[in-house]
Amino acid sequence: MKEERLFLLSEVNFGYDLKKPTLYVPHLEIQSNQLIFVVGISGIGKSTFLEGLGLMNDTILSGGCWYSNGTITDLNAIWKSEDKVISKFREDNYSFIFQDTNLMPNFSVGENMGMGMMMNGQSMIEVKPKLLEWMEKADLPLSIFDRHISEISGGQRQRLAFIRGVCQNFEVLFGDEPTGNLDKITTFKVMSLLKELLVKSNKTGIIVSHDLELALSLGDVILPILPSEPALLSQENQWTRNNNDWYTKNEKVVDPITKITQILSHI
């Protein structure tokens, strides 16, 4: 699986107030074809980082941020464009999964899952077999396919939103605590499915999570956000997996869960 540079960030401040940025990224290169976890304590800027990179909100205060998928795109320039240009860029390159499912209550389970594919011109007849296959993988009963959202449980809605996200046509999948409302077993199952999809399709996942064990189990790269003023996310501090071992600063990490917990807590 060939990895190429997908994002390049240089001296980027993230936040909502230029005078008081939340997060500083001096230099960061994100490679394609990886499952990347962004981790840090609550309120440190994980979602702010994701919102800027995913062009969901105006959180890139200063600095350079580029996306490369065949051609190099200046994300700052895209954000300053018309809304339709921003939307088109996201539709062509990104998909999203959130803890808040944002499902459409007046549509059926199947329609919610297949909405993105149908908006791209496919019919329900065409997309239904793929949706049913994913429902089976996510342990969703096929009998709920034609039910309305109000008729299914909260856990089923979360898995439904997950399927909707992974079934889109995307190069980068952003997830903001996408399994936050799921139990541990279901979380590991659906995230393992996501990893399988990314590997098979040569896509990239960037996931914000507080679940360090999940990140260590399934991630290819971990980007820890370190407590400081502003918080710091840098290439220098990233963790990378080599087979079953984790490395940072060219050194193998002994007892990764204890080490990363200490780093994030600034112990």
Protein backbone atom coordinates (compact mmCIF):
# COMPACT_ATOMS: atom_id res chain seq x y z
CA MET A 1 0.00 0.00 0.00
CA LYS A 2 1.70 3.17 -1.19
CA GLU A 3 1.66 6.15 1.15
CA GLU A 4 1.83 9.70 -0.18
CA ARG A 5 1.61 13.03 1.56
CA LEU A 6 -2.04 14.00 1.84
CA PHE A 7 -1.93 17.06 4.12
CA LEU A 8 0.88 19.50 4.84
CA LEU A 9 0.53 21.99 7.69
CA SER A 10 3.06 24.72 8.42
CA GLU A 11 2.91 27.09 11.41
CA VAL A 12 -0.86 26.77 11.71
CA ASN A 13 -2.85 28.30 14.55
CA PHE A 14 -6.30 26.79 15.11
CA GLY A 15 -9.09 28.30 17.17
CA TYR A 16 -11.80 30.94 17.17
CA ASP A 17 -9.83 34.01 18.31
CA LEU A 18 -6.63 35.06 16.52
CA LYS A 19 -5.40 36.70 19.72
CA LYS A 20 -5.83 33.47 21.68
CA PRO A 21 -5.42 30.36 19.48
CA THR A 22 -6.44 27.00 20.90
CA LEU A 23 -3.90 24.83 19.08
CA TYR A 24 -0.56 25.37 17.36
CA VAL A 25 0.84 23.04 14.68
CA PRO A 26 4.42 24.04 13.74
CA HIS A 27 4.84 21.31 11.12
CA LEU A 28 2.80 18.24 10.28
CA GLU A 29 2.62 15.89 7.31
CA ILE A 30 -0.28 13.44 7.16
CA GLN A 31 0.23 10.48 4.84
CA SER A 32 -2.49 8.77 2.82
CA ASN A 33 -3.75 5.21 3.29
CA GLN A 34 -3.58 5.25 7.07
CA LEU A 35 -5.90 5.20 10.06
CA ILE A 36 -4.84 8.16 12.17
CA PHE A 37 -6.06 8.89 15.69
CA VAL A 38 -5.93 12.39 17.17
CA VAL A 39 -5.91 12.11 20.96
CA GLY A 40 -5.79 14.52 23.87
CA ILE A 41 -7.58 15.58 27.03
CA SER A 42 -11.08 17.06 26.85
CA GLY A 43 -11.23 20.62 25.51
CA ILE A 44 -7.66 20.70 24.22
CA GLY A 45 -8.56 21.32 20.56
CA LYS A 46 -9.09 17.93 18.93
CA SER A 47 -12.42 18.88 17.34
CA THR A 48 -11.12 22.36 16.47
CA PHE A 49 -8.31 20.71 14.50
CA LEU A 50 -10.76 18.40 12.73
CA GLU A 51 -13.15 21.25 11.88
CA GLY A 52 -10.37 23.22 10.20
CA LEU A 53 -8.84 20.34 8.27
CA GLY A 54 -12.29 19.13 7.21
CA LEU A 55 -13.46 22.62 6.19
CA MET A 56 -16.39 22.37 8.58
CA ASN A 57 -15.69 25.62 10.39
CA ASP A 58 -13.42 28.65 10.15
CA THR A 59 -10.86 27.46 12.71
CA ILE A 60 -7.64 27.90 10.69
CA LEU A 61 -6.58 31.28 12.06
CA SER A 62 -3.17 31.57 10.39
CA GLY A 63 -0.47 29.55 8.69
CA GLY A 64 -0.40 27.25 5.68
CA CYS A 65 -2.57 24.16 5.17
CA TRP A 66 -2.52 22.18 1.92
CA TYR A 67 -4.28 19.06 0.66
CA SER A 68 -2.84 16.90 -2.10
CA ASN A 69 -4.82 14.35 -4.09
CA GLY A 70 -3.19 14.45 -7.50
CA THR A 71 -3.19 18.24 -7.36
CA ILE A 72 -2.24 20.51 -4.46
CA THR A 73 -5.09 22.53 -2.94
CA ASP A 74 -4.68 25.45 -0.55
CA LEU A 75 -7.36 24.86 2.10
CA ASN A 76 -7.25 28.51 3.16
CA ALA A 77 -8.12 29.54 -0.40
CA ILE A 78 -10.97 27.02 -0.56
CA TRP A 79 -12.43 28.34 2.71
CA LYS A 80 -12.42 31.89 1.33
CA SER A 81 -14.36 30.75 -1.75
CA GLU A 82 -18.13 30.68 -2.23
CA ASP A 83 -20.14 28.16 -0.20
CA LYS A 84 -20.82 26.03 -3.28
CA VAL A 85 -17.06 25.69 -3.91
CA ILE A 86 -16.46 24.56 -0.32
CA SER A 87 -19.36 22.09 -0.51
CA LYS A 88 -18.15 20.67 -3.83
CA PHE A 89 -14.64 20.17 -2.46
CA ARG A 90 -15.96 18.34 0.60
CA GLU A 91 -18.29 16.18 -1.49
CA ASP A 92 -15.46 15.20 -3.83
CA ASN A 93 -12.88 14.43 -1.15
CA TYR A 94 -14.31 14.02 2.36
CA SER A 95 -16.79 12.01 4.38
CA PHE A 96 -17.75 12.55 8.01
CA ILE A 97 -18.96 10.55 11.01
CA PHE A 98 -19.98 12.34 14.20
CA GLN A 99 -21.09 11.30 17.66
CA ASP A 100 -24.29 13.23 16.93
CA THR A 101 -25.77 11.11 14.14
CA ASN A 102 -27.58 13.96 12.29
CA LEU A 103 -29.97 11.46 10.74
CA MET A 104 -33.04 12.58 8.81
CA PRO A 105 -36.12 11.65 10.88
CA ASN A 106 -38.57 11.62 7.97
CA PHE A 107 -36.59 9.10 5.97
CA SER A 108 -36.19 5.37 6.40
CA VAL A 109 -33.09 3.59 7.68
CA GLY A 110 -32.16 2.56 4.14
CA GLU A 111 -32.71 6.05 2.74
CA ASN A 112 -30.52 7.59 5.46
CA MET A 113 -27.69 5.15 4.78
CA GLY A 114 -27.84 5.49 1.01
CA MET A 115 -28.54 9.22 0.78
CA GLY A 116 -25.03 10.17 -0.35
CA MET A 117 -24.86 7.52 -3.06
CA MET A 118 -28.33 8.35 -4.33
CA MET A 119 -27.44 12.05 -4.49
CA ASN A 120 -24.62 11.00 -6.80
CA GLY A 121 -27.08 9.42 -9.21
CA GLN A 122 -27.44 5.83 -8.00
CA SER A 123 -30.86 4.33 -7.37
CA MET A 124 -31.97 2.54 -4.21
CA ILE A 125 -32.11 -0.69 -6.21
CA GLU A 126 -28.42 -0.25 -7.03
CA VAL A 127 -27.23 0.69 -3.53
CA LYS A 128 -29.40 -1.63 -1.43
CA PRO A 129 -27.21 -4.79 -1.73
CA LYS A 130 -24.16 -2.88 -0.50
CA LEU A 131 -26.13 -1.33 2.36
CA LEU A 132 -27.48 -4.71 3.46
CA GLU A 133 -23.96 -6.13 3.41
CA TRP A 134 -22.75 -3.36 5.69
CA MET A 135 -25.74 -3.78 7.99
CA GLU A 136 -24.79 -7.42 8.49
CA LYS A 137 -21.18 -6.49 9.23
CA ALA A 138 -22.31 -3.91 11.80
CA ASP A 139 -24.77 -6.33 13.45
CA LEU A 140 -27.82 -4.34 12.38
CA PRO A 141 -30.93 -6.47 11.74
CA LEU A 142 -31.91 -6.34 8.08
CA SER A 143 -35.55 -6.11 9.14
CA ILE A 144 -35.12 -2.43 10.08
CA PHE A 145 -34.12 -1.35 6.56
CA ASP A 146 -37.53 0.17 5.76
CA ARG A 147 -38.29 1.49 9.24
CA HIS A 148 -38.23 5.15 10.18
CA ILE A 149 -35.47 6.50 12.41
CA SER A 150 -37.87 6.95 15.34
CA GLU A 151 -38.43 3.18 15.39
CA ILE A 152 -34.82 2.16 16.08
CA SER A 153 -32.61 2.40 19.17
CA GLY A 154 -29.86 4.92 19.88
CA GLY A 155 -27.14 2.33 19.38
CA GLN A 156 -28.66 1.30 16.06
CA ARG A 157 -28.74 4.94 14.98
CA GLN A 158 -25.04 5.31 15.77
CA ARG A 159 -24.14 2.27 13.68
CA LEU A 160 -26.42 3.53 10.92
CA ALA A 161 -24.57 6.86 10.86
CA PHE A 162 -21.29 4.93 10.68
CA ILE A 163 -22.49 2.99 7.63
CA ARG A 164 -23.68 6.20 5.97
CA GLY A 165 -20.20 7.68 6.43
CA VAL A 166 -18.20 4.76 5.08
CA CYS A 167 -20.49 4.23 2.08
CA GLN A 168 -19.77 7.69 0.69
CA ASN A 169 -17.27 8.28 -2.10
CA PHE A 170 -14.31 9.79 -0.24
CA GLU A 171 -10.55 10.05 -0.02
CA VAL A 172 -10.50 11.12 3.64
CA LEU A 173 -12.95 10.05 6.35
CA PHE A 174 -13.11 12.37 9.36
CA GLY A 175 -14.58 11.04 12.59
CA ASP A 176 -15.27 13.15 15.69
CA GLU A 177 -15.76 10.66 18.55
CA PRO A 178 -17.79 8.51 16.10
CA THR A 179 -18.23 5.62 18.55
CA GLY A 180 -18.73 7.71 21.67
CA ASN A 181 -22.24 6.36 22.26
CA LEU A 182 -21.40 2.71 21.61
CA ASP A 183 -20.34 0.01 24.07
CA LYS A 184 -16.74 -1.24 24.01
CA ILE A 185 -17.42 -4.43 22.03
CA THR A 186 -19.48 -2.68 19.34
CA THR A 187 -16.94 0.15 19.17
CA PHE A 188 -14.10 -2.25 18.43
CA LYS A 189 -16.20 -4.12 15.88
CA VAL A 190 -17.28 -1.09 13.82
CA MET A 191 -13.83 0.51 13.99
CA SER A 192 -12.27 -2.77 12.83
CA LEU A 193 -14.67 -2.65 9.88
CA LEU A 194 -13.55 0.89 9.16
CA LYS A 195 -9.92 -0.20 9.21
CA GLU A 196 -10.74 -3.05 6.83
CA LEU A 197 -12.48 -0.65 4.44
CA LEU A 198 -9.59 1.82 4.46
CA VAL A 199 -7.05 -0.91 3.72
CA LYS A 200 -9.10 -2.42 0.89
CA SER A 201 -9.89 0.92 -0.76
CA ASN A 202 -6.59 2.72 -0.05
CA LYS A 203 -8.36 5.52 1.80
CA THR A 204 -7.43 7.59 4.84
CA GLY A 205 -9.21 7.94 8.18
CA ILE A 206 -8.58 10.76 10.67
CA ILE A 207 -10.38 10.02 13.91
CA VAL A 208 -10.66 12.16 17.04
CA SER A 209 -11.03 9.88 20.05
CA HIS A 210 -10.59 9.77 23.81
CA ASP A 211 -10.26 5.96 23.63
CA LEU A 212 -6.51 5.38 23.90
CA GLU A 213 -6.81 1.58 23.89
CA LEU A 214 -8.74 1.75 20.61
CA ALA A 215 -6.13 4.06 19.08
CA LEU A 216 -3.29 1.75 20.14
CA SER A 217 -5.13 -1.34 18.89
CA LEU A 218 -6.18 -0.12 15.44
CA GLY A 219 -4.27 3.04 14.56
CA ASP A 220 -1.36 3.32 12.14
CA VAL A 221 -0.45 6.75 13.49
CA ILE A 222 -1.35 8.54 16.71
CA LEU A 223 -1.18 12.33 16.90
CA PRO A 224 -1.13 13.37 20.57
CA ILE A 225 -2.10 16.95 21.40
CA LEU A 226 0.12 18.08 24.25
CA PRO A 227 -1.01 20.46 27.00
CA SER A 228 0.59 23.90 26.65
CA GLU A 229 -0.51 27.45 25.87
CA PRO A 230 -1.67 27.04 23.14
CA ALA A 231 -1.86 23.25 22.92
CA LEU A 232 0.73 21.63 20.66
CA LEU A 233 0.38 19.08 17.85
CA SER A 234 3.57 18.37 15.94
CA GLN A 235 5.29 15.94 13.61
CA GLU A 236 8.03 15.51 16.19
CA ASN A 237 5.66 14.02 18.76
CA GLN A 238 3.64 11.67 16.54
CA TRP A 239 3.54 7.93 17.21
CA THR A 240 3.86 5.41 14.38
CA ARG A 241 3.15 1.69 14.32
CA ASN A 242 5.61 -0.87 13.01
CA ASN A 243 3.90 -4.27 13.06
CA ASN A 244 2.75 -4.59 16.69
CA ASP A 245 5.14 -2.04 18.16
CA TRP A 246 4.81 1.72 18.59
CA TYR A 247 7.62 4.22 18.02
CA THR A 248 8.06 7.92 18.73
CA LYS A 249 11.18 10.00 18.10
CA ASN A 250 12.77 6.84 16.59
CA GLU A 251 12.49 4.96 19.86
CA LYS A 252 10.30 1.97 20.65
CA VAL A 253 7.64 2.76 23.23
CA VAL A 254 7.59 0.44 26.23
CA ASP A 255 4.14 0.14 27.88
CA PRO A 256 2.36 2.41 25.33
CA ILE A 257 -0.88 2.91 27.29
CA THR A 258 0.94 4.18 30.38
CA LYS A 259 3.32 6.34 28.35
CA ILE A 260 0.68 8.07 26.25
CA THR A 261 -1.54 8.63 29.28
CA GLN A 262 1.38 10.36 31.00
CA ILE A 263 2.15 12.47 27.92
CA LEU A 264 -1.43 13.66 27.47
CA SER A 265 -1.74 14.48 31.16
CA HIS A 266 1.64 16.25 31.07
CA ILE A 267 2.87 14.14 33.99
